[in-house]
C-alpha cells in the first residue's frame, strides 16, 4: 500500500487521539490534546494537533464573545429544540468560526455534548436577546 485511504486515516486519527489522551492523563495534567484536521496526498498525511491549557479560551470562544455582542446574541441562553424525529436537544452557543462564511456559529447540545453549526439566521432566531418593553 503506497496511498492512504480515508478509512486508514480515520483509524490513525483515532489511535493518535487515544495515545495523546493517555499521555495527557499520565504526564501532562492540565493540558488537553485534540487531533484536528488532516490533509493528505498519496502516502503522506499531515495532522493538526491542538493543545489547550486548562482554563484557557480557544480562538472560537474568544471570537464568540466579540461576535455575539455585535450580533446581539445571548450566549447564556439555552434553546430547547425538537427535530423532525422528535429528538430533543438543548443548544447553547459555544463558539464562532471567522472563516466559515455560511455557518459560522457553533452550538453544543448540552444533553449529548455534540457540536453543530448554525447560519447567522438560525443563530438570531434561537439566541437573539429578548426585547423587553
PDB file of C-alpha atoms in Angstrom:
ATOM      1  CA  UNK A   1       0.000   0.000   0.000  1.00  0.00           C
ATOM      2  CA  UNK A   2       1.521   3.320  -1.071  1.00  0.00           C
ATOM      3  CA  UNK A   3      -1.561   5.544  -0.721  1.00  0.00           C
ATOM      4  CA  UNK A   4      -3.689   6.347   2.322  1.00  0.00           C
ATOM      5  CA  UNK A   5      -7.410   5.616   2.300  1.00  0.00           C
ATOM      6  CA  UNK A   6      -9.946   7.647   4.264  1.00  0.00           C
ATOM      7  CA  UNK A   7     -10.660   4.619   6.453  1.00  0.00           C
ATOM      8  CA  UNK A   8      -6.953   4.164   7.316  1.00  0.00           C
ATOM      9  CA  UNK A   9      -6.613   7.877   8.106  1.00  0.00           C
ATOM     10  CA  UNK A  10      -9.685   7.753  10.341  1.00  0.00           C
ATOM     11  CA  UNK A  11      -8.183   4.783  12.223  1.00  0.00           C
ATOM     12  CA  UNK A  12      -4.851   6.592  12.517  1.00  0.00           C
ATOM     13  CA  UNK A  13      -6.630   9.744  13.771  1.00  0.00           C
ATOM     14  CA  UNK A  14      -8.406   7.731  16.487  1.00  0.00           C
ATOM     15  CA  UNK A  15      -5.195   5.957  17.554  1.00  0.00           C
ATOM     16  CA  UNK A  16      -3.290   9.252  17.743  1.00  0.00           C
ATOM     17  CA  UNK A  17      -6.079  10.789  19.851  1.00  0.00           C
ATOM     18  CA  UNK A  18      -6.025   7.797  22.244  1.00  0.00           C
ATOM     19  CA  UNK A  19      -2.236   7.992  22.584  1.00  0.00           C
ATOM     20  CA  UNK A  20      -2.321  11.720  23.306  1.00  0.00           C
ATOM     21  CA  UNK A  21      -5.130  11.261  25.851  1.00  0.00           C
ATOM     22  CA  UNK A  22      -3.064   8.574  27.607  1.00  0.00           C
ATOM     23  CA  UNK A  23      -0.058  10.898  27.652  1.00  0.00           C
ATOM     24  CA  UNK A  24      -2.305  13.685  28.924  1.00  0.00           C
ATOM     25  CA  UNK A  25      -3.533  11.503  31.805  1.00  0.00           C
ATOM     26  CA  UNK A  26      -0.062  10.218  32.738  1.00  0.00           C
ATOM     27  CA  UNK A  27       2.336  13.129  32.303  1.00  0.00           C
ATOM     28  CA  UNK A  28       0.566  16.270  31.107  1.00  0.00           C
ATOM     29  CA  UNK A  29      -2.256  17.036  33.526  1.00  0.00           C
ATOM     30  CA  UNK A  30      -3.690  20.493  32.999  1.00  0.00           C
ATOM     31  CA  UNK A  31      -3.375  20.197  29.217  1.00  0.00           C
ATOM     32  CA  UNK A  32      -5.893  18.977  26.631  1.00  0.00           C
ATOM     33  CA  UNK A  33      -4.753  17.490  23.316  1.00  0.00           C
ATOM     34  CA  UNK A  34      -7.040  17.316  20.287  1.00  0.00           C
ATOM     35  CA  UNK A  35      -6.089  15.738  16.961  1.00  0.00           C
ATOM     36  CA  UNK A  36      -7.827  18.012  14.489  1.00  0.00           C
ATOM     37  CA  UNK A  37      -7.885  18.212  10.704  1.00  0.00           C
ATOM     38  CA  UNK A  38      -5.913  16.066   8.303  1.00  0.00           C
ATOM     39  CA  UNK A  39      -4.649  16.726   4.803  1.00  0.00           C
ATOM     40  CA  UNK A  40      -3.135  14.025   2.646  1.00  0.00           C
ATOM     41  CA  UNK A  41      -1.832  13.277  -0.791  1.00  0.00           C
ATOM     42  CA  UNK A  42      -0.898   9.757  -1.737  1.00  0.00           C
ATOM     43  CA  UNK A  43       1.208   8.227   1.022  1.00  0.00           C
ATOM     44  CA  UNK A  44       1.806  11.432   3.014  1.00  0.00           C
ATOM     45  CA  UNK A  45      -0.573  12.812   5.649  1.00  0.00           C
ATOM     46  CA  UNK A  46      -0.410  15.862   7.908  1.00  0.00           C
ATOM     47  CA  UNK A  47      -2.486  16.077  11.084  1.00  0.00           C
ATOM     48  CA  UNK A  48      -3.113  19.268  13.012  1.00  0.00           C
ATOM     49  CA  UNK A  49      -2.899  18.850  16.810  1.00  0.00           C
ATOM     50  CA  UNK A  50      -4.319  21.500  19.135  1.00  0.00           C
ATOM     51  CA  UNK A  51      -3.006  21.815  22.693  1.00  0.00           C
ATOM     52  CA  UNK A  52      -5.039  23.812  25.217  1.00  0.00           C
ATOM     53  CA  UNK A  53      -4.135  24.664  28.801  1.00  0.00           C
ATOM     54  CA  UNK A  54      -6.946  24.082  31.297  1.00  0.00           C
ATOM     55  CA  UNK A  55      -8.859  27.321  31.818  1.00  0.00           C
ATOM     56  CA  UNK A  56      -7.594  28.911  28.597  1.00  0.00           C
ATOM     57  CA  UNK A  57     -10.057  30.008  25.913  1.00  0.00           C
ATOM     58  CA  UNK A  58      -9.974  28.699  22.371  1.00  0.00           C
ATOM     59  CA  UNK A  59      -9.941  31.090  19.406  1.00  0.00           C
ATOM     60  CA  UNK A  60     -13.588  30.153  18.698  1.00  0.00           C
ATOM     61  CA  UNK A  61     -14.610  31.048  22.276  1.00  0.00           C
ATOM     62  CA  UNK A  62     -12.829  34.417  22.110  1.00  0.00           C
ATOM     63  CA  UNK A  63     -14.395  35.203  18.734  1.00  0.00           C
ATOM     64  CA  UNK A  64     -17.836  34.217  20.066  1.00  0.00           C
ATOM     65  CA  UNK A  65     -17.651  36.882  22.780  1.00  0.00           C
ATOM     66  CA  UNK A  66     -16.951  39.598  20.203  1.00  0.00           C
ATOM     67  CA  UNK A  67     -19.409  38.453  17.541  1.00  0.00           C
ATOM     68  CA  UNK A  68     -22.246  37.757  19.979  1.00  0.00           C
ATOM     69  CA  UNK A  69     -22.093  41.385  21.153  1.00  0.00           C
ATOM     70  CA  UNK A  70     -22.053  42.695  17.567  1.00  0.00           C
ATOM     71  CA  UNK A  71     -24.945  40.404  16.570  1.00  0.00           C
ATOM     72  CA  UNK A  72     -26.917  40.997  19.796  1.00  0.00           C
ATOM     73  CA  UNK A  73     -26.944  37.306  20.747  1.00  0.00           C
ATOM     74  CA  UNK A  74     -27.276  35.934  24.284  1.00  0.00           C
ATOM     75  CA  UNK A  75     -24.518  33.359  24.930  1.00  0.00           C
ATOM     76  CA  UNK A  76     -26.073  32.279  28.236  1.00  0.00           C
ATOM     77  CA  UNK A  77     -29.390  31.362  26.608  1.00  0.00           C
ATOM     78  CA  UNK A  78     -30.208  27.662  26.134  1.00  0.00           C
ATOM     79  CA  UNK A  79     -32.541  26.802  23.248  1.00  0.00           C
ATOM     80  CA  UNK A  80     -34.719  23.681  23.547  1.00  0.00           C
ATOM     81  CA  UNK A  81     -35.224  22.117  20.149  1.00  0.00           C
ATOM     82  CA  UNK A  82     -37.045  19.034  18.838  1.00  0.00           C
ATOM     83  CA  UNK A  83     -36.143  17.805  15.353  1.00  0.00           C
ATOM     84  CA  UNK A  84     -38.363  16.069  12.796  1.00  0.00           C
ATOM     85  CA  UNK A  85     -37.782  12.714  14.572  1.00  0.00           C
ATOM     86  CA  UNK A  86     -38.881  14.199  17.934  1.00  0.00           C
ATOM     87  CA  UNK A  87     -35.319  14.023  19.263  1.00  0.00           C
ATOM     88  CA  UNK A  88     -34.724  16.623  21.992  1.00  0.00           C
ATOM     89  CA  UNK A  89     -31.739  18.977  22.016  1.00  0.00           C
ATOM     90  CA  UNK A  90     -30.658  21.706  24.458  1.00  0.00           C
ATOM     91  CA  UNK A  91     -28.470  24.010  22.370  1.00  0.00           C
ATOM     92  CA  UNK A  92     -26.104  26.691  23.637  1.00  0.00           C
ATOM     93  CA  UNK A  93     -23.680  28.902  21.716  1.00  0.00           C
ATOM     94  CA  UNK A  94     -20.078  27.845  22.370  1.00  0.00           C
ATOM     95  CA  UNK A  95     -18.020  29.283  19.503  1.00  0.00           C
ATOM     96  CA  UNK A  96     -17.695  31.305  16.325  1.00  0.00           C
ATOM     97  CA  UNK A  97     -15.542  30.454  13.286  1.00  0.00           C
ATOM     98  CA  UNK A  98     -14.464  33.617  11.494  1.00  0.00           C
ATOM     99  CA  UNK A  99     -13.536  31.816   8.262  1.00  0.00           C
ATOM    100  CA  UNK A 100     -16.816  29.882   7.977  1.00  0.00           C
ATOM    101  CA  UNK A 101     -18.972  32.256   5.942  1.00  0.00           C
ATOM    102  CA  UNK A 102     -22.152  30.165   5.592  1.00  0.00           C
ATOM    103  CA  UNK A 103     -22.322  28.513   9.037  1.00  0.00           C
ATOM    104  CA  UNK A 104     -20.017  30.364  11.461  1.00  0.00           C
ATOM    105  CA  UNK A 105     -21.845  29.758  14.767  1.00  0.00           C
ATOM    106  CA  UNK A 106     -21.020  26.677  16.846  1.00  0.00           C
ATOM    107  CA  UNK A 107     -23.617  25.300  19.265  1.00  0.00           C
ATOM    108  CA  UNK A 108     -23.302  22.427  21.698  1.00  0.00           C
ATOM    109  CA  UNK A 109     -26.094  20.074  22.659  1.00  0.00           C
ATOM    110  CA  UNK A 110     -25.927  20.104  26.463  1.00  0.00           C
ATOM    111  CA  UNK A 111     -27.577  16.672  26.598  1.00  0.00           C
ATOM    112  CA  UNK A 112     -25.122  14.772  24.372  1.00  0.00           C
ATOM    113  CA  UNK A 113     -22.080  17.066  24.146  1.00  0.00           C
ATOM    114  CA  UNK A 114     -22.212  17.025  20.320  1.00  0.00           C
ATOM    115  CA  UNK A 115     -21.402  20.215  18.426  1.00  0.00           C
ATOM    116  CA  UNK A 116     -23.325  21.587  15.436  1.00  0.00           C
ATOM    117  CA  UNK A 117     -23.023  24.572  13.067  1.00  0.00           C
ATOM    118  CA  UNK A 118     -25.622  27.302  12.536  1.00  0.00           C
ATOM    119  CA  UNK A 119     -26.167  30.038   9.977  1.00  0.00           C
ATOM    120  CA  UNK A 120     -26.497  33.680  11.027  1.00  0.00           C
ATOM    121  CA  UNK A 121     -30.280  33.458  10.588  1.00  0.00           C
ATOM    122  CA  UNK A 122     -30.559  30.347  12.771  1.00  0.00           C
ATOM    123  CA  UNK A 123     -28.382  31.895  15.490  1.00  0.00           C
ATOM    124  CA  UNK A 124     -30.525  35.071  15.511  1.00  0.00           C
ATOM    125  CA  UNK A 125     -33.716  33.020  15.613  1.00  0.00           C
ATOM    126  CA  UNK A 126     -32.573  30.933  18.589  1.00  0.00           C
ATOM    127  CA  UNK A 127     -30.322  33.248  20.615  1.00  0.00           C
ATOM    128  CA  UNK A 128     -31.250  36.883  19.937  1.00  0.00           C
ATOM    129  CA  UNK A 129     -31.754  38.989  23.057  1.00  0.00           C
ATOM    130  CA  UNK A 130     -35.397  39.221  24.117  1.00  0.00           C
ATOM    131  CA  UNK A 131     -36.837  42.703  23.619  1.00  0.00           C
ATOM    132  CA  UNK A 132     -38.313  43.843  26.935  1.00  0.00           C
ATOM    133  CA  UNK A 133     -40.986  46.512  26.968  1.00  0.00           C
TER     134      UNK A 133
END
